[in-house]
Amino acid sequence: MGALLDSPVFWSVSAALVATVIYLGIRFRLNRIHAGGSINSHEDDPYGGVQPRAIFGDSEEISLGERELLGEVFSELLSELCSGDDGLSDDEKHAIYSLLRDDLLLDSLLVQEMESAIQGEADRGASADEILSSFSAHQDLVRSNKVKILEGLLRVAYSDGTFDKPEVEFIHEVCEWFGISESDFSSYKTRYEVERLVLRLLNAITRLPESDVMKEGQRRLTALLETVHSPFLITVLGEFSAGKSSFLNALVKKRLLAMKVRPTTATITKLHYGTSSKLEVMYNSGEEKSFDRGDLHSLTVEQFVDEDKILDDIHYVSLEVEDEILRTIDFADTPGFNSSNAQHTEITTQFIAYSDAIIWLFDANQMAKKSTFDLIETHCKYQKPIGIINKVDQIDEDEIEIIDELKADLMPHTLATFPVSAKNALSPQASECQNAGMDAVREYLRSNVIPNASSQKTQVLLAKLMDIVLA
């Protein structure tokens, strides 16, 4: 399967299949608009006002010098990218302006100068190698920024609805110079095909009569659009009190998330890499606010919050953590299933749409039930979860065969299963930490998940898109 996922042909064929299905779906739905239906015209905007996710993230946190460097490299490469076309199309101009001004937040005058340079150089015909070898500044860019520049080039290339051979060849040269592999390029390329299709499908929905079905499709497509370029996200699921928060604390070797049965997690908490320990709340309204890390429990723990208000107001809480495993993967803690509060299940279920992979927590004191396997089948449609049997420290030595029995029961339902003691992993006693089982989990993530994160994310995106279209 790994060789297939690394194949550019696989991604091209998959994307073409998705494109065909979506096109037919849109035509079918548009043809069913009745005479009284409301149709909104977006002729000046092919995406109907829906904005794609910012490639360069929170540019306000990037220094002006770094933003200008990124803009300069980006504009130099754009000049050559656009030289393969018959001049710049209006869609390409719009995409370039949006990336330089709205995404990189560059000064308007500087953006105008760069746009003029791109327009003027578009017919020059220099090769990518010539541009890059004469432009030494790119050597100061870290890999993550090189990937963002590649993504910006892809967004512009796709903005006019085609990805021509000269554009493909040029971006291939850029990838080689930046040290970006063929499989990663294929994955990023497919993601932009997905992004463009999702944006156009969202636009098509705005032209249809309003209905609950259309609203649900719009919600699912919007969630999918948010995940296209976000970091690979593993969501931790499981039944209430299985030890999900304790497990994540043990994984990053820090006591961050509340770990008692009461209080319990009341909303989603995402862990992502960062050195500032910043805590941000993403509200359902789209607003974002920053808080001190000390406010984490007051925002996310049931004991301290109005549960109804949490569900209505907060989309998720995001916490920066300095841990190597988070450089490639984000993790999300969830309230879980089967608690006495139905809202826990609702919050958890809604967030699964943003996930690329699942870790499922099991309690070593409870044999897996059919209801648990039914939940796995429902919520892990695109890939089996990684199984974690937690609380093995609570099993007596003369009953250790219980763990082997549980592993055997879980084998058909999981990619791999690891018995752990999150409690012991966080113990100050070195001997308890060494035998807690967390090292095996970290090694599995480093060896099996991180190397395949890009291709796995793209595969899941395509599967989710097909699901939405065929629903």
Coordinates of C-alpha atoms in Angstrom, one line a residue:
M1 CA 0.0 0.0 0.0
G2 CA 2.9 2.4 0.8
A3 CA 4.3 2.1 -2.7
L4 CA 0.9 2.8 -4.2
L5 CA 0.4 5.9 -2.0
D6 CA 3.9 7.2 -3.1
S7 CA 2.9 6.9 -6.8
P8 CA 2.1 10.1 -8.7
V9 CA -0.1 8.1 -11.0
F10 CA -2.2 7.0 -8.1
W11 CA -2.8 10.6 -6.9
S12 CA -3.5 11.9 -10.5
V13 CA -6.0 9.1 -11.2
S14 CA -7.7 9.6 -7.8
A15 CA -8.0 13.3 -8.2
A16 CA -9.3 12.9 -11.8
L17 CA -12.0 10.5 -10.5
V18 CA -13.0 12.9 -7.7
A19 CA -13.2 15.7 -10.2
T20 CA -15.4 13.8 -12.5
V21 CA -17.8 12.7 -9.7
I22 CA -18.0 16.3 -8.3
Y23 CA -18.6 17.7 -11.8
L24 CA -21.4 15.3 -12.4
G25 CA -22.8 15.9 -8.9
I26 CA -22.8 19.7 -9.4
R27 CA -24.5 19.4 -12.8
F28 CA -27.1 17.1 -11.5
R29 CA -27.9 19.3 -8.5
L30 CA -28.0 22.5 -10.6
N31 CA -30.3 20.9 -13.1
R32 CA -32.7 20.2 -10.3
I33 CA -33.0 23.9 -9.3
H34 CA -36.7 24.7 -9.5
A35 CA -38.1 28.0 -10.9
G36 CA -38.4 29.6 -7.5
G37 CA -34.9 28.8 -6.5
S38 CA -32.5 31.5 -5.6
I39 CA -29.3 31.7 -7.7
N40 CA -26.5 34.0 -6.6
S41 CA -24.1 35.1 -9.3
H42 CA -20.3 35.1 -8.5
E43 CA -19.0 35.7 -12.0
D44 CA -16.2 37.9 -10.7
D45 CA -15.1 35.3 -8.2
P46 CA -15.0 31.6 -9.3
Y47 CA -15.1 30.6 -5.6
G48 CA -18.2 32.6 -4.7
G49 CA -16.5 34.6 -2.0
V50 CA -15.2 31.5 -0.1
Q51 CA -11.6 32.2 0.9
P52 CA -9.0 29.3 0.9
R53 CA -6.9 28.8 4.0
A54 CA -3.9 31.1 4.5
I55 CA -0.7 29.2 3.3
F56 CA 1.7 31.2 5.4
G57 CA -0.3 30.9 8.6
D58 CA -0.2 33.7 11.1
S59 CA 2.0 36.0 9.2
E60 CA 1.8 38.6 12.0
E61 CA 4.1 36.3 14.0
I62 CA 6.7 36.3 11.2
S63 CA 9.1 39.2 11.3
L64 CA 8.9 41.8 8.5
G65 CA 12.3 40.7 7.2
E66 CA 11.2 37.1 6.9
R67 CA 7.9 38.0 5.2
E68 CA 9.8 40.2 2.7
L69 CA 12.3 37.4 2.1
L70 CA 9.5 34.9 1.5
G71 CA 7.7 37.5 -0.7
E72 CA 10.8 38.1 -2.8
V73 CA 11.6 34.5 -3.4
F74 CA 8.0 33.8 -4.1
S75 CA 7.6 36.7 -6.6
E76 CA 10.9 35.7 -8.4
L77 CA 9.6 32.2 -8.9
L78 CA 6.1 33.4 -9.8
S79 CA 7.7 35.4 -12.7
E80 CA 9.0 32.2 -14.2
L81 CA 5.9 30.1 -13.4
C82 CA 3.7 32.6 -15.3
S83 CA 6.1 32.9 -18.2
G84 CA 4.9 29.5 -19.4
D85 CA 1.4 30.9 -20.0
D86 CA 0.1 33.4 -22.5
G87 CA 0.5 36.2 -19.9
L88 CA -1.2 36.4 -16.5
S89 CA -4.9 35.6 -16.4
D90 CA -7.2 37.6 -14.1
D91 CA -7.5 34.6 -11.8
E92 CA -3.7 34.3 -11.5
K93 CA -3.4 38.0 -10.8
H94 CA -6.1 37.7 -8.1
A95 CA -4.3 34.7 -6.5
I96 CA -0.9 36.4 -6.5
Y97 CA -2.3 39.6 -5.0
S98 CA -4.1 37.7 -2.3
L99 CA -1.1 35.7 -1.3
L100 CA 1.2 38.7 -1.2
R101 CA -1.1 41.1 0.5
D102 CA -3.7 39.1 2.5
D103 CA -1.5 36.1 3.4
L104 CA 2.0 37.5 3.8
L105 CA 0.6 40.9 4.9
L106 CA 3.2 42.8 2.9
D107 CA 2.9 46.6 2.5
S108 CA 0.6 47.6 -0.4
L109 CA 3.4 49.5 -2.2
L110 CA 5.8 46.6 -2.0
V111 CA 3.0 44.3 -3.3
Q112 CA 2.5 46.6 -6.3
E113 CA 6.2 46.6 -7.0
M114 CA 6.3 42.8 -6.9
E115 CA 3.2 42.5 -9.0
S116 CA 4.8 44.8 -11.6
A117 CA 8.0 42.8 -11.6
I118 CA 6.1 39.5 -12.0
Q119 CA 4.1 41.0 -14.9
G120 CA 7.1 42.4 -16.5
E121 CA 9.3 39.3 -16.2
A122 CA 6.6 36.8 -17.2
D123 CA 7.9 36.6 -20.8
R124 CA 11.6 36.5 -19.9
G125 CA 11.8 32.7 -20.0
A126 CA 14.6 32.0 -17.5
S127 CA 14.7 28.5 -16.0
A128 CA 14.0 27.7 -12.3
D129 CA 17.7 26.7 -11.9
E130 CA 18.9 30.1 -13.3
I131 CA 16.5 32.0 -11.0
L132 CA 17.4 30.0 -7.9
S133 CA 21.1 29.9 -8.5
S134 CA 21.2 33.6 -8.9
F135 CA 19.0 34.2 -5.9
S136 CA 21.0 33.1 -2.9
A137 CA 18.4 34.4 -0.3
H138 CA 16.4 31.1 -0.7
Q139 CA 19.2 29.3 1.1
D140 CA 18.2 31.1 4.3
L141 CA 14.7 29.6 4.1
V142 CA 13.9 26.7 6.4
R143 CA 12.2 23.6 4.8
S144 CA 8.7 24.6 6.2
N145 CA 8.9 27.9 4.3
K146 CA 10.1 26.3 1.1
V147 CA 7.1 24.0 1.3
K148 CA 4.8 27.1 1.8
I149 CA 6.4 28.7 -1.3
L150 CA 5.7 25.5 -3.2
E151 CA 2.1 25.6 -2.0
G152 CA 1.8 29.2 -3.1
L153 CA 3.0 28.3 -6.6
L154 CA 0.5 25.5 -6.8
R155 CA -2.3 27.7 -5.7
V156 CA -1.5 30.3 -8.5
A157 CA -1.0 27.5 -11.0
Y158 CA -4.4 26.1 -10.3
S159 CA -6.2 29.4 -10.0
D160 CA -7.0 29.6 -13.7
G161 CA -8.4 26.1 -13.7
T162 CA -5.5 24.3 -15.5
F163 CA -2.1 22.9 -14.5
D164 CA -0.2 23.2 -17.8
K165 CA 2.9 21.1 -18.7
P166 CA 5.3 24.1 -18.5
E167 CA 3.9 24.8 -15.0
V168 CA 4.4 21.2 -13.9
E169 CA 8.0 21.1 -15.3
F170 CA 8.9 24.4 -13.6
I171 CA 7.5 23.4 -10.2
H172 CA 9.3 20.1 -10.5
E173 CA 12.6 22.1 -10.9
V174 CA 11.7 24.1 -7.8
C175 CA 11.0 21.0 -5.8
E176 CA 14.4 19.5 -6.8
W177 CA 16.2 22.7 -5.8
F178 CA 14.3 22.9 -2.5
G179 CA 14.9 19.2 -1.8
I180 CA 11.2 18.3 -1.8
S181 CA 10.6 14.6 -2.7
E182 CA 8.5 13.4 -5.7
S183 CA 6.0 11.8 -3.4
D184 CA 5.6 14.9 -1.2
F185 CA 5.2 17.0 -4.4
S186 CA 2.5 14.6 -5.6
S187 CA 0.7 14.9 -2.3
Y188 CA 0.8 18.7 -2.2
K189 CA -0.3 18.8 -5.8
T190 CA -3.3 16.6 -5.1
R191 CA -4.3 18.7 -2.1
Y192 CA -4.5 21.8 -4.3
E193 CA -6.7 19.9 -6.8
V194 CA -8.9 19.0 -3.8
E195 CA -8.9 22.6 -2.5
R196 CA -10.0 24.0 -5.9
L197 CA -12.7 21.4 -6.2
V198 CA -14.0 22.0 -2.7
L199 CA -14.1 25.8 -3.3
R200 CA -16.0 25.4 -6.5
L201 CA -18.4 22.9 -4.9
L202 CA -19.0 25.4 -2.0
N203 CA -19.8 28.0 -4.7
A204 CA -22.2 25.7 -6.4
I205 CA -24.0 25.1 -3.1
T206 CA -24.7 28.8 -2.7
R207 CA -26.6 28.7 -6.0
L208 CA -28.9 26.0 -4.8
P209 CA -32.2 26.4 -2.9
E210 CA -31.5 26.3 0.9
S211 CA -32.2 23.0 2.6
D212 CA -30.9 20.9 5.5
V213 CA -29.1 18.7 3.1
M214 CA -27.3 21.6 1.5
K215 CA -26.4 23.1 4.9
E216 CA -24.9 19.8 6.1
G217 CA -23.0 19.5 2.8
Q218 CA -21.7 23.0 3.3
R219 CA -20.6 22.3 6.9
R220 CA -18.7 19.1 5.9
L221 CA -17.0 20.8 2.9
T222 CA -16.0 23.8 5.1
A223 CA -14.5 21.4 7.6
L224 CA -12.7 19.6 4.8
L225 CA -11.4 22.9 3.4
E226 CA -9.9 23.8 6.8
T227 CA -7.9 20.6 6.9
V228 CA -6.4 20.6 3.4
H229 CA -3.2 22.4 4.4
S230 CA -3.2 22.1 8.1
P231 CA -0.7 19.9 9.9
F232 CA -1.4 16.1 10.1
L233 CA -3.8 15.7 13.0
I234 CA -4.2 12.7 15.2
T235 CA -7.4 12.8 17.3
V236 CA -7.5 10.8 20.5
L237 CA -10.8 9.0 20.9
G238 CA -12.2 6.5 23.4
E239 CA -14.9 6.1 25.9
F240 CA -15.3 8.4 28.9
S241 CA -12.5 8.1 31.5
A242 CA -10.3 5.8 29.4
G243 CA -7.4 8.1 30.2
K244 CA -7.1 10.1 27.0
S245 CA -5.8 13.3 28.6
S246 CA -3.3 11.3 30.8
F247 CA -2.1 9.5 27.6
L248 CA -1.4 12.8 25.8
N249 CA 0.4 14.2 28.9
A250 CA 2.6 11.1 29.0
L251 CA 3.3 11.3 25.2
V252 CA 4.7 14.8 25.5
K253 CA 6.1 14.2 29.0
K254 CA 4.3 17.2 30.5
R255 CA 1.4 17.5 32.9
L256 CA -0.8 19.8 30.8
L257 CA -4.3 18.4 30.5
A258 CA -6.7 17.6 33.4
M259 CA -6.4 13.9 34.3
K260 CA -9.1 13.1 36.9
V261 CA -12.4 11.5 36.2
R262 CA -13.9 14.6 37.7
P263 CA -13.2 17.2 36.4
T264 CA -13.4 15.9 32.9
T265 CA -12.5 17.5 29.5
A266 CA -15.4 19.6 28.3
T267 CA -14.1 20.6 24.8
I268 CA -11.4 19.8 22.2
T269 CA -7.8 20.7 23.1
K270 CA -5.2 20.6 20.3
L271 CA -1.5 20.3 21.0
H272 CA 0.8 21.7 18.4
Y273 CA 4.5 22.5 18.2
G274 CA 5.7 25.9 19.5
T275 CA 8.1 27.4 22.0
S276 CA 6.0 30.2 23.4
S277 CA 3.5 28.1 25.4
K278 CA 0.8 30.1 23.8
L279 CA -2.8 29.2 24.5
E280 CA -5.5 30.2 21.9
V281 CA -9.2 29.7 21.8
M282 CA -10.9 29.3 18.4
Y283 CA -14.5 30.3 18.7
N284 CA -17.3 29.0 16.5
S285 CA -17.8 32.6 15.3
G286 CA -14.3 32.6 13.8
E287 CA -12.9 34.9 16.5
E288 CA -9.6 33.9 18.1
K289 CA -8.3 35.0 21.5
S290 CA -5.1 34.4 23.4
F291 CA -4.8 33.4 27.0
D292 CA -2.2 32.5 29.5
R293 CA -1.4 28.8 29.8
G294 CA -2.6 28.9 33.4
D295 CA -6.1 29.5 32.1
L296 CA -6.2 26.1 30.3
H297 CA -8.3 24.3 32.9
S298 CA -10.7 27.2 33.4
L299 CA -11.5 27.0 29.6
T300 CA -11.6 23.3 29.0
V301 CA -12.6 21.5 32.2
E302 CA -16.2 20.7 33.1
Q303 CA -15.8 21.7 36.7
F304 CA -15.1 25.3 35.8
V305 CA -17.2 26.0 32.8
D306 CA -20.8 26.1 31.7
E307 CA -21.0 23.1 29.4
D308 CA -23.8 24.6 27.2
K309 CA -21.8 27.7 26.7
I310 CA -18.7 25.7 25.7
L311 CA -20.6 23.8 23.0
D312 CA -22.2 27.0 21.7
D313 CA -19.1 29.2 21.8
I314 CA -15.8 27.3 21.6
H315 CA -14.7 25.4 18.5
Y316 CA -11.4 24.2 20.1
V317 CA -8.6 25.3 22.3
S318 CA -5.0 25.2 20.9
L319 CA -1.9 24.9 23.1
E320 CA 1.7 25.3 22.0
V321 CA 4.0 22.6 23.4
E322 CA 7.7 22.2 22.7
D323 CA 8.1 18.5 21.9
E324 CA 9.9 17.0 18.9
I325 CA 7.0 14.7 18.0
L326 CA 4.8 17.7 17.5
R327 CA 7.0 19.2 14.8
T328 CA 5.2 17.0 12.3
I329 CA 2.0 15.9 14.0
D330 CA -0.7 17.8 15.9
F331 CA -2.8 15.9 18.5
A332 CA -6.3 16.6 19.8
D333 CA -7.8 15.6 23.1
T334 CA -11.5 15.0 23.1
P335 CA -14.3 14.6 25.8
G336 CA -14.9 11.1 24.4
F337 CA -18.0 8.8 24.1
N338 CA -20.6 7.3 26.5
S339 CA -20.3 9.8 29.4
S340 CA -23.4 10.9 31.2
N341 CA -23.4 14.1 29.2
A342 CA -24.6 13.7 25.6
Q343 CA -22.8 16.9 24.6
H344 CA -19.5 15.2 25.1
T345 CA -20.3 12.8 22.2
E346 CA -21.6 15.7 20.1
I347 CA -18.5 17.7 20.5
T348 CA -16.2 14.7 19.8
T349 CA -18.2 13.5 16.8
Q350 CA -18.1 16.9 15.1
F351 CA -14.4 17.3 15.5
I352 CA -13.6 13.9 13.9
A353 CA -14.1 15.6 10.5
Y354 CA -10.8 17.5 11.0
S355 CA -8.8 14.3 11.7
D356 CA -6.3 12.5 9.5
A357 CA -5.7 9.6 11.9
I358 CA -7.2 8.2 15.1
I359 CA -5.7 6.9 18.3
W360 CA -8.3 4.9 20.3
L361 CA -7.9 4.5 24.1
F362 CA -9.1 1.4 25.8
D363 CA -9.3 0.8 29.6
A364 CA -7.3 -2.3 30.6
N365 CA -9.9 -2.9 33.3
Q366 CA -12.7 -3.3 30.8
M367 CA -12.9 -5.8 28.0
A368 CA -13.7 -4.2 24.7
K369 CA -17.5 -4.3 24.0
K370 CA -19.4 -4.6 20.8
S371 CA -20.6 -1.0 21.3
T372 CA -17.0 0.1 21.2
F373 CA -16.3 -1.8 18.0
D374 CA -19.4 -0.2 16.5
L375 CA -18.1 3.2 17.4
I376 CA -14.7 2.4 15.8
E377 CA -16.5 1.2 12.6
T378 CA -18.5 4.4 12.5
H379 CA -15.8 6.9 13.2
C380 CA -12.7 5.3 11.7
K381 CA -14.0 4.8 8.1
Y382 CA -10.8 5.8 6.3
Q383 CA -8.2 3.9 8.3
K384 CA -8.1 1.6 11.4
P385 CA -7.0 3.4 14.6
I386 CA -3.9 2.9 16.6
G387 CA -5.0 1.1 19.7
I388 CA -3.8 2.1 23.2
I389 CA -4.6 -0.1 26.2
N390 CA -4.2 2.2 29.1
K391 CA -4.1 1.6 32.9
V392 CA -2.1 -1.7 32.6
D393 CA -0.6 -0.7 36.0
Q394 CA -4.0 -1.6 37.6
I395 CA -3.8 -5.2 36.4
D396 CA -2.3 -7.7 38.9
E397 CA 0.7 -9.7 37.7
D398 CA -1.2 -13.0 38.1
E399 CA -3.9 -11.6 35.7
I400 CA -1.6 -10.2 33.0
E401 CA -3.1 -12.6 30.5
I402 CA -6.1 -10.2 30.4
I403 CA -3.9 -7.8 28.4
D404 CA -3.0 -10.5 25.8
E405 CA -6.7 -11.4 25.5
L406 CA -7.6 -7.7 25.0
K407 CA -4.9 -7.3 22.4
A408 CA -6.2 -10.3 20.5
D409 CA -9.7 -8.9 20.6
L410 CA -8.5 -5.6 19.2
M411 CA -6.2 -7.0 16.5
P412 CA -8.9 -7.0 13.7
H413 CA -9.9 -3.4 14.6
T414 CA -6.6 -1.6 14.9
L415 CA -3.4 -1.0 13.0
A416 CA -1.3 -1.7 16.0
T417 CA -2.0 -2.0 19.8
F418 CA 0.2 -0.9 22.7
P419 CA -0.3 -1.6 26.4
V420 CA 0.7 1.5 28.4
S421 CA 0.5 3.1 31.8
A422 CA 0.1 6.8 31.3
K423 CA 0.2 7.2 35.1
N424 CA 3.5 5.4 35.5
A425 CA 4.9 7.3 32.5
L426 CA 4.4 10.6 34.4
S427 CA 5.8 9.2 37.6
P428 CA 9.0 10.8 39.1
Q429 CA 10.3 7.2 39.6
A430 CA 12.6 6.3 36.7
S431 CA 11.9 2.6 37.0
E432 CA 8.1 3.1 36.6
C433 CA 8.7 5.4 33.6
Q434 CA 10.9 2.9 31.8
N435 CA 8.2 0.2 32.0
A436 CA 5.2 2.4 31.1
G437 CA 5.1 1.4 27.4
M438 CA 5.2 4.9 26.0
D439 CA 8.6 4.5 24.3
A440 CA 7.1 1.9 22.0
V441 CA 4.3 4.3 21.1
R442 CA 6.7 7.1 20.3
E443 CA 8.8 4.8 18.2
Y444 CA 5.8 3.6 16.2
L445 CA 4.8 7.2 15.5
R446 CA 8.4 8.1 14.4
S447 CA 8.8 5.0 12.2
N448 CA 5.3 4.4 10.8
V449 CA 3.2 7.6 11.0
I450 CA 5.5 10.6 10.5
P451 CA 7.2 9.3 7.3
N452 CA 3.8 8.6 5.7
A453 CA 1.9 11.6 7.1
S454 CA 1.8 13.6 3.8
S455 CA 0.5 10.7 1.7
Q456 CA -1.9 9.5 4.4
K457 CA -3.4 13.0 4.7
T458 CA -3.9 13.2 1.0
Q459 CA -5.5 9.8 0.9
V460 CA -7.9 10.7 3.7
L461 CA -8.8 14.0 2.0
L462 CA -9.8 12.3 -1.2
A463 CA -11.8 9.7 0.7
K464 CA -13.7 12.4 2.7
L465 CA -14.4 14.3 -0.5
M466 CA -15.8 11.3 -2.2
D467 CA -18.0 10.6 0.9
I468 CA -19.4 14.1 0.8
V469 CA -20.2 14.1 -2.9
L470 CA -21.8 10.7 -2.9
A471 CA -23.8 11.3 0.3

